[in-house]
């Protein structure tokens, strides 16, 4: 039985896809009589199946060496594109985490989107989303991972654009798609190049190839940079980071997944690619630089946001920046642990925020406040999530950060400084968000705020319990250091940074005497942080301007030069015909002469080519050898 | 075996032509549809009889015709023409099905569409160069008339432009064919005979460049493309479907069959130029598409761009890249047919194709949600999202052209990104947003409007998930067609 389940573990992603397909009759409006609910139930059921299946597989492969499954897909001429899967504790565990989070988010969405007419479409997209992500978790082929990342891009576009009647949503969807597409496109270039160089696209083969490969430095650098740009877009890293912030216009249950596992799937592929990236020091350094820039920049920006979802999404970027740094430092195990700890805590916070948004119909921190006494479960969930996402003993992120610090303690101490800074600022920001949302006096929109219905409360509380228990899970997996081996200096520094962050935050935002803490820094600084360092302007004057101007130029050229020339020839020939008709004599010998001359010219031209030799020389001169 | 594919439509022409007056539009449509269905089934039957492992022509037929000219009625099908022949039958059926039920002058209209389908099938199947030319010319006239009679407001201009351009292309091709037989000294126009003769490089070059101009107009390669957007914009939807779906493929088919097949040495010399021409086509078409405000023009310019990929793969001329070229022909045929069908539905319901005037068509109650969803699928397929046929075709094209022409390939890949830009603009403007009051009372979209696009979408997804269904037909032929010594700029290190 277990063997059969392991053999069929490729079904785990397929369940989500089946769910998505099953919802089609409802989502395109073919079935109206039942309302869209059945579609949602199908999807929840399918996700449950995927979860159970992956749990069984995880049980079977626990402490076993990784298995590889090859599914033949396409083999033409010399191109072999088979879809390889890796069935190991890590990959199946990741898939299980994804399906579990997806299940939680979907149940949550039953409550959150209760009155939305597009609920069937939403579930179709969630099924698609889940399928792509769990596929990435299991994939052992760069080709398959690339394809799934692209499908993730598409479903992000459609999920962000879920409420497509609103103008902001439309631009947000467009930006999410195009930003990720830039990354994907560069990644595709890398994939094509790598496929040419290495011959195979399976991660296992690539790893073996990377051991012995000798590439020219330029090739290796370009290849490495192309490969990291896909994850850069997916993980919302500088300079492809703005989409995540805008994507918060989408429905909240999708944001739960987007901020926890979707961004992580990009980093997951990056971790898989790490042996190849090791060929290029420039690529590794680029990872570290991008990660550091994003981690620090996004931490600052998140503090300046008044939209609670945007604030948290910037902090997601910051954490993923830390993951980038750790991959760049070749500390992949730490990166995985980090992704896990961050994923569950961020998911929990987004569920709590979603409850607040549904109850109060606003996500503006300036309009919130005083919810702690009115929504206790939601408040508790937020507190647990916040505590688990900063270095507070003994919750998940503390251990991840500790591992991080210990791994890099000797190698690069400055990066530990980055970690401490990000941790402290996140702590500050989370206390700020807590203070503005749950603390203080109630405002107009929060005065009558009941606790959310059970469909949302149950998954939220379950998630909170899971987050609290996560350290035990880690201990079971022997991922926690023992008391003897622990680096106590690192522990002290981490706890100190959290304490300073929380303390400062509490002093400013939980202090009833401080009325308007916004005025702490000057308006210019506040504005530049609130508008994400004016990154959008940067896009506007670089890529967008380039594409728009060149497309205008091309269209102009097409219309007035190419087409204009053609039309001119048409007019000219009509005109010359009109004028020539006055020269016609009507004598047939003149016509014959014209014909004769024409034939003569044509024949001369043809027979000249028979001579050949001058043309061969021209031909050789024309052949471009060195391209 | 193959003749019915050509003559069944012509039989239908006679049938509709002799049908006693008065011929109701619906009756004419039924007749044409019946004939197209028969042809479609027959081509599927031919496909089942096709031997995949064989690289040369199969099911050959030969009848002497005008022997003194070297013109014989000689047909054959191989891996290059098989998928295109199938697509022609399918899209002809779809074009007839999606024709306006109350079209004016139905007798003439359906006669022309059937002649078009039959002639294109003839061109794909002809094994004699003169026969190919005859069918190639025959196919122009019905399309010219369809655009000139049932077209939009500037139909006269567009139809004349189309006719002048493509007739010129035909003349140039004929000149090349005559030159070939004249220089080779043979009186036969049989493809196999001509293929076996070896010409000096200089003559090959002249003839190949001539062919390139001829087929380049048809493909179209920038800067010979300006007839295409005009023709598409003015043509009625079924004609656009056929034009983008199969007629443009005649150009790339001809280029591969006669250009690469007959002049392999000259091809090697010209191929770097071709690769750069492909880059120009891709980037030019994509950039021009971004600036358009007419939905049909966007799709038309996107065709210019996507045909560039076929040119790139053909230039690389490795076994894999030629397979990629065929795959891209099928993929572009299906995807552009789908997009034109959908734009046609939007136009017929709203009366406009201006993306500045349209908004919010995805509205589930009063808009056209299914058409919108299919549009998203078609646009994403065109932008190369995996799971649909566009992705795998483009991937094979890139993967196979990259070792030969690295820089042009990378530049062409930028075109994929630009595709996403213009289709996103199109979808965001027309389907997203709030449905304005002016569009609130649209006629209902009926099942007849949805069925053709649904069929094509199913094919696009099925071939995307299982590309070997599309590639298996051509692998043997394209492998045989590729020159033995392929140029490789990048050493492939497979260990």
Short mmCIF file of C-alpha atoms in Angstrom, two decimals, chain B residues 26-310:
data_model
loop_
_atom_site.label_atom_id
_atom_site.label_comp_id
_atom_site.label_asym_id
_atom_site.label_seq_id
_atom_site.Cartn_x
_atom_site.Cartn_y
_atom_site.Cartn_z
CA UNK B 26 -28.35 28.52 -43.95
CA UNK B 27 -28.63 25.86 -46.65
CA UNK B 28 -25.40 27.03 -48.29
CA UNK B 29 -23.71 26.92 -44.93
CA UNK B 30 -24.95 23.40 -44.29
CA UNK B 31 -23.68 22.21 -47.65
CA UNK B 32 -20.27 23.80 -47.19
CA UNK B 33 -20.07 22.47 -43.67
CA UNK B 34 -20.91 18.96 -44.84
CA UNK B 35 -18.17 19.10 -47.44
CA UNK B 36 -15.68 20.50 -44.94
CA UNK B 37 -16.60 17.78 -42.45
CA UNK B 38 -16.04 15.12 -45.09
CA UNK B 39 -12.66 16.61 -45.96
CA UNK B 40 -11.71 16.82 -42.31
CA UNK B 41 -12.60 13.18 -41.71
CA UNK B 42 -10.75 12.18 -44.83
CA UNK B 43 -7.62 13.99 -43.70
CA UNK B 44 -7.85 12.29 -40.32
CA UNK B 45 -8.14 8.98 -42.18
CA UNK B 46 -5.08 9.88 -44.25
CA UNK B 47 -3.26 10.68 -41.02
CA UNK B 48 -4.06 7.26 -39.62
CA UNK B 49 -2.60 5.67 -42.75
CA UNK B 50 0.55 7.78 -42.51
CA UNK B 51 3.76 5.92 -41.76
CA UNK B 52 5.56 7.92 -39.10
CA UNK B 53 8.93 6.29 -39.48
CA UNK B 54 9.29 7.11 -43.15
CA UNK B 55 10.97 10.37 -44.09
CA UNK B 56 10.08 10.69 -47.79
CA UNK B 57 6.81 11.29 -49.57
CA UNK B 58 4.04 8.83 -48.97
CA UNK B 59 0.78 7.92 -50.65
CA UNK B 60 2.11 9.36 -53.85
CA UNK B 61 -0.17 9.90 -56.81
CA UNK B 62 0.97 10.73 -60.29
CA UNK B 63 -0.93 11.59 -63.45
CA UNK B 64 0.70 13.01 -66.55
CA UNK B 65 -0.71 16.39 -67.44
CA UNK B 66 1.26 18.71 -69.70
CA UNK B 67 4.40 16.75 -70.14
CA UNK B 68 6.06 19.17 -72.48
CA UNK B 69 6.09 21.78 -69.71
CA UNK B 70 7.18 19.30 -67.12
CA UNK B 71 3.88 19.71 -65.34
CA UNK B 72 2.55 16.51 -63.87
CA UNK B 73 -0.22 16.08 -61.37
CA UNK B 74 1.93 14.61 -58.69
CA UNK B 75 0.91 14.52 -55.04
CA UNK B 76 2.55 13.20 -51.94
CA UNK B 77 2.56 13.85 -48.25
CA UNK B 78 5.42 13.78 -45.78
CA UNK B 79 6.10 14.85 -42.25
CA UNK B 80 6.40 18.49 -43.26
CA UNK B 81 3.05 18.74 -44.98
CA UNK B 82 1.06 16.27 -42.87
CA UNK B 83 0.41 18.51 -39.82
CA UNK B 84 -0.24 21.51 -42.04
CA UNK B 85 -2.68 19.55 -44.19
CA UNK B 86 -4.57 18.47 -41.08
CA UNK B 87 -4.63 22.02 -39.77
CA UNK B 88 -5.92 23.29 -43.09
CA UNK B 89 -8.86 20.88 -43.04
CA UNK B 90 -9.64 21.75 -39.45
CA UNK B 91 -9.42 25.50 -39.87
CA UNK B 92 -11.44 25.43 -43.09
CA UNK B 93 -14.18 23.67 -41.16
CA UNK B 94 -13.90 26.20 -38.37
CA UNK B 95 -13.93 29.11 -40.80
CA UNK B 96 -17.11 27.86 -42.41
CA UNK B 97 -18.69 27.12 -39.04
CA UNK B 98 -17.90 30.56 -37.69
CA UNK B 99 -19.15 32.38 -40.78
CA UNK B 100 -22.03 34.74 -40.29
CA UNK B 101 -25.23 32.71 -40.72
CA UNK B 102 -26.97 35.55 -42.53
CA UNK B 103 -24.11 36.48 -44.79
CA UNK B 104 -24.92 38.30 -48.02
CA UNK B 105 -24.36 36.46 -51.31
CA UNK B 106 -23.93 33.11 -49.57
CA UNK B 107 -23.45 31.11 -52.75
CA UNK B 108 -20.37 33.02 -53.81
CA UNK B 109 -19.00 33.24 -50.29
CA UNK B 110 -19.02 29.53 -49.53
CA UNK B 111 -17.74 28.71 -53.01
CA UNK B 112 -14.77 30.96 -52.40
CA UNK B 113 -14.03 29.53 -48.96
CA UNK B 114 -14.11 26.00 -50.33
CA UNK B 115 -11.87 26.90 -53.27
CA UNK B 116 -9.48 28.44 -50.79
CA UNK B 117 -9.39 25.29 -48.66
CA UNK B 118 -8.96 23.00 -51.65
CA UNK B 119 -6.22 25.10 -53.21
CA UNK B 120 -4.25 25.33 -49.99
CA UNK B 121 -4.48 21.57 -49.56
CA UNK B 122 -3.23 21.24 -53.13
CA UNK B 123 -0.27 23.51 -52.45
CA UNK B 124 0.70 21.50 -49.37
CA UNK B 125 0.42 18.20 -51.21
CA UNK B 126 1.89 19.13 -54.59
CA UNK B 127 5.12 17.41 -55.36
CA UNK B 128 5.61 19.13 -58.67
CA UNK B 129 6.88 22.67 -58.53
CA UNK B 130 4.58 23.97 -61.23
CA UNK B 131 1.61 22.28 -59.63
CA UNK B 132 2.53 23.94 -56.35
CA UNK B 133 2.68 27.27 -58.11
CA UNK B 134 -0.72 26.73 -59.70
CA UNK B 135 -2.36 25.99 -56.38
CA UNK B 136 -0.45 28.84 -54.75
CA UNK B 137 -1.92 31.26 -57.29
CA UNK B 138 -5.41 29.75 -57.20
CA UNK B 139 -5.55 30.32 -53.47
CA UNK B 140 -4.99 34.08 -53.87
CA UNK B 141 -8.09 34.83 -55.85
CA UNK B 142 -10.74 33.63 -53.40
CA UNK B 143 -9.07 35.40 -50.52
CA UNK B 144 -8.82 38.60 -52.53
CA UNK B 145 -12.51 38.41 -53.33
CA UNK B 146 -13.51 37.55 -49.79
CA UNK B 147 -11.67 40.60 -48.47
CA UNK B 148 -12.90 42.82 -51.29
CA UNK B 149 -16.56 41.84 -50.97
CA UNK B 150 -17.17 41.01 -47.32
CA UNK B 151 -14.42 43.11 -45.79
CA UNK B 152 -14.48 46.19 -43.59
CA UNK B 153 -14.60 49.82 -44.58
CA UNK B 154 -11.17 49.99 -46.26
CA UNK B 155 -11.59 46.67 -47.98
CA UNK B 156 -10.75 47.92 -51.47
CA UNK B 157 -7.37 49.23 -50.40
CA UNK B 158 -6.52 46.19 -48.30
CA UNK B 159 -7.62 43.66 -50.90
CA UNK B 160 -5.72 45.36 -53.69
CA UNK B 161 -2.62 45.60 -51.55
CA UNK B 162 -2.92 41.95 -50.66
CA UNK B 163 -3.37 40.96 -54.28
CA UNK B 164 -0.48 43.00 -55.60
CA UNK B 165 1.89 41.79 -52.91
CA UNK B 166 1.05 38.13 -53.08
CA UNK B 167 0.71 38.00 -56.83
CA UNK B 168 4.16 39.51 -57.02
CA UNK B 169 5.31 36.85 -54.59
CA UNK B 170 3.86 34.22 -56.91
CA UNK B 171 5.62 35.68 -59.94
CA UNK B 172 8.94 35.76 -58.14
CA UNK B 173 8.51 32.17 -57.02
CA UNK B 174 7.66 31.12 -60.55
CA UNK B 175 10.74 32.91 -61.80
CA UNK B 176 12.86 31.01 -59.34
CA UNK B 177 11.29 27.72 -60.38
CA UNK B 178 11.88 28.43 -64.07
CA UNK B 179 15.41 29.54 -63.29
CA UNK B 180 15.99 26.31 -61.44
CA UNK B 181 14.92 24.15 -64.30
CA UNK B 182 16.73 26.37 -66.81
CA UNK B 183 20.02 26.30 -64.91
CA UNK B 184 19.74 22.66 -64.00
CA UNK B 185 19.05 21.74 -67.58
CA UNK B 186 16.23 19.39 -66.78
CA UNK B 187 12.79 19.70 -68.26
CA UNK B 188 11.09 18.20 -65.27
CA UNK B 189 9.59 20.10 -62.37
CA UNK B 190 9.42 17.03 -60.18
CA UNK B 191 10.57 17.85 -56.67
CA UNK B 192 12.55 14.66 -56.20
CA UNK B 193 14.31 15.06 -59.55
CA UNK B 194 15.26 18.65 -58.85
CA UNK B 195 16.41 17.78 -55.37
CA UNK B 196 18.90 15.29 -56.67
CA UNK B 197 20.61 17.72 -59.03
CA UNK B 198 23.45 19.82 -57.72
CA UNK B 199 23.82 23.42 -58.82
CA UNK B 200 26.87 25.62 -58.33
CA UNK B 201 26.70 27.77 -55.24
CA UNK B 202 26.31 31.03 -57.13
CA UNK B 203 23.22 29.87 -59.02
CA UNK B 204 21.84 28.42 -55.82
CA UNK B 205 22.29 31.76 -54.13
CA UNK B 206 20.48 33.72 -56.82
CA UNK B 207 17.59 31.31 -56.89
CA UNK B 208 17.37 31.07 -53.12
CA UNK B 209 17.32 34.84 -52.70
CA UNK B 210 14.58 35.04 -55.29
CA UNK B 211 12.59 32.39 -53.45
CA UNK B 212 13.25 34.19 -50.22
CA UNK B 213 11.67 37.35 -51.54
CA UNK B 214 8.71 35.39 -52.85
CA UNK B 215 8.01 33.40 -49.74
CA UNK B 216 9.19 36.26 -47.53
CA UNK B 217 6.19 38.26 -48.67
CA UNK B 218 3.89 35.42 -47.76
CA UNK B 219 5.39 34.69 -44.32
CA UNK B 220 5.75 37.79 -43.99
CA UNK B 221 9.29 38.86 -43.18
CA UNK B 222 9.81 42.50 -42.20
CA UNK B 223 9.95 44.75 -44.32
CA UNK B 224 7.70 42.86 -46.74
CA UNK B 225 4.86 42.62 -44.22
CA UNK B 226 2.73 45.69 -44.66
CA UNK B 227 0.00 43.92 -46.57
CA UNK B 228 -0.74 41.66 -43.61
CA UNK B 229 -2.12 44.02 -40.94
CA UNK B 230 -4.34 45.73 -43.50
CA UNK B 231 -5.61 42.45 -44.90
CA UNK B 232 -6.32 41.11 -41.41
CA UNK B 233 -8.08 44.20 -40.22
CA UNK B 234 -10.37 44.38 -43.23
CA UNK B 235 -10.96 40.66 -43.73
CA UNK B 236 -14.01 39.01 -42.17
CA UNK B 237 -13.20 36.75 -39.20
CA UNK B 238 -13.20 33.41 -41.07
CA UNK B 239 -10.82 34.81 -43.65
CA UNK B 240 -8.52 36.09 -40.91
CA UNK B 241 -8.55 32.67 -39.31
CA UNK B 242 -7.55 31.02 -42.56
CA UNK B 243 -5.04 33.71 -43.43
CA UNK B 244 -3.18 33.53 -40.13
CA UNK B 245 -3.78 29.85 -39.55
CA UNK B 246 -2.74 28.29 -42.83
CA UNK B 247 -1.98 30.79 -45.57
CA UNK B 248 1.05 32.28 -43.83
CA UNK B 249 2.29 28.75 -43.28
CA UNK B 250 2.44 28.36 -47.03
CA UNK B 251 5.34 30.81 -46.93
CA UNK B 252 7.36 29.00 -44.30
CA UNK B 253 6.40 25.65 -45.77
CA UNK B 254 7.60 26.78 -49.17
CA UNK B 255 10.78 28.15 -47.69
CA UNK B 256 11.59 24.87 -45.98
CA UNK B 257 10.42 22.62 -48.79
CA UNK B 258 11.88 24.50 -51.75
CA UNK B 259 14.42 26.84 -50.19
CA UNK B 260 16.18 24.54 -47.76
CA UNK B 261 15.27 21.36 -49.61
CA UNK B 262 16.57 22.40 -53.02
CA UNK B 263 19.43 24.72 -52.08
CA UNK B 264 21.06 23.33 -48.94
CA UNK B 265 24.48 24.83 -49.68
CA UNK B 266 23.21 28.31 -50.35
CA UNK B 267 21.04 27.98 -47.24
CA UNK B 268 24.17 27.55 -45.16
CA UNK B 269 25.55 30.78 -46.57
CA UNK B 270 22.40 32.78 -46.08
CA UNK B 271 21.29 31.34 -42.77
CA UNK B 272 23.03 33.90 -40.51
CA UNK B 273 21.28 36.64 -42.45
CA UNK B 274 18.03 34.79 -42.08
CA UNK B 275 18.54 34.51 -38.36
CA UNK B 276 19.02 38.26 -38.07
CA UNK B 277 16.02 38.85 -40.30
CA UNK B 278 14.09 36.68 -37.87
CA UNK B 279 15.26 38.88 -34.99
CA UNK B 280 14.09 41.96 -36.85
CA UNK B 281 10.72 40.38 -37.59
CA UNK B 282 10.20 39.24 -34.03
CA UNK B 283 11.15 42.50 -32.35
CA UNK B 284 9.54 44.71 -34.98
CA UNK B 285 6.29 42.76 -34.96
CA UNK B 286 6.12 42.65 -31.17
CA UNK B 287 6.98 46.31 -30.66
CA UNK B 288 4.53 47.41 -33.33
CA UNK B 289 1.85 45.25 -31.69
CA UNK B 290 2.30 47.10 -28.39
CA UNK B 291 1.39 50.42 -30.00
CA UNK B 292 -1.81 49.24 -31.70
CA UNK B 293 -5.27 50.13 -30.46
CA UNK B 294 -7.21 47.87 -32.80
CA UNK B 295 -7.43 44.36 -31.32
CA UNK B 296 -7.15 42.76 -34.72
CA UNK B 297 -4.09 44.77 -35.59
CA UNK B 298 -2.43 43.69 -32.35
CA UNK B 299 -3.03 40.06 -33.24
CA UNK B 300 -1.88 40.67 -36.81
CA UNK B 301 1.41 42.21 -35.73
CA UNK B 302 1.81 39.44 -33.20
CA UNK B 303 1.63 37.08 -36.19
CA UNK B 304 4.51 38.90 -37.80
CA UNK B 305 6.49 38.38 -34.61
CA UNK B 306 5.62 34.77 -34.12
CA UNK B 307 6.34 33.81 -37.71
CA UNK B 308 9.83 35.15 -37.02
CA UNK B 309 10.47 32.23 -34.65
CA UNK B 310 9.79 29.83 -37.50
#
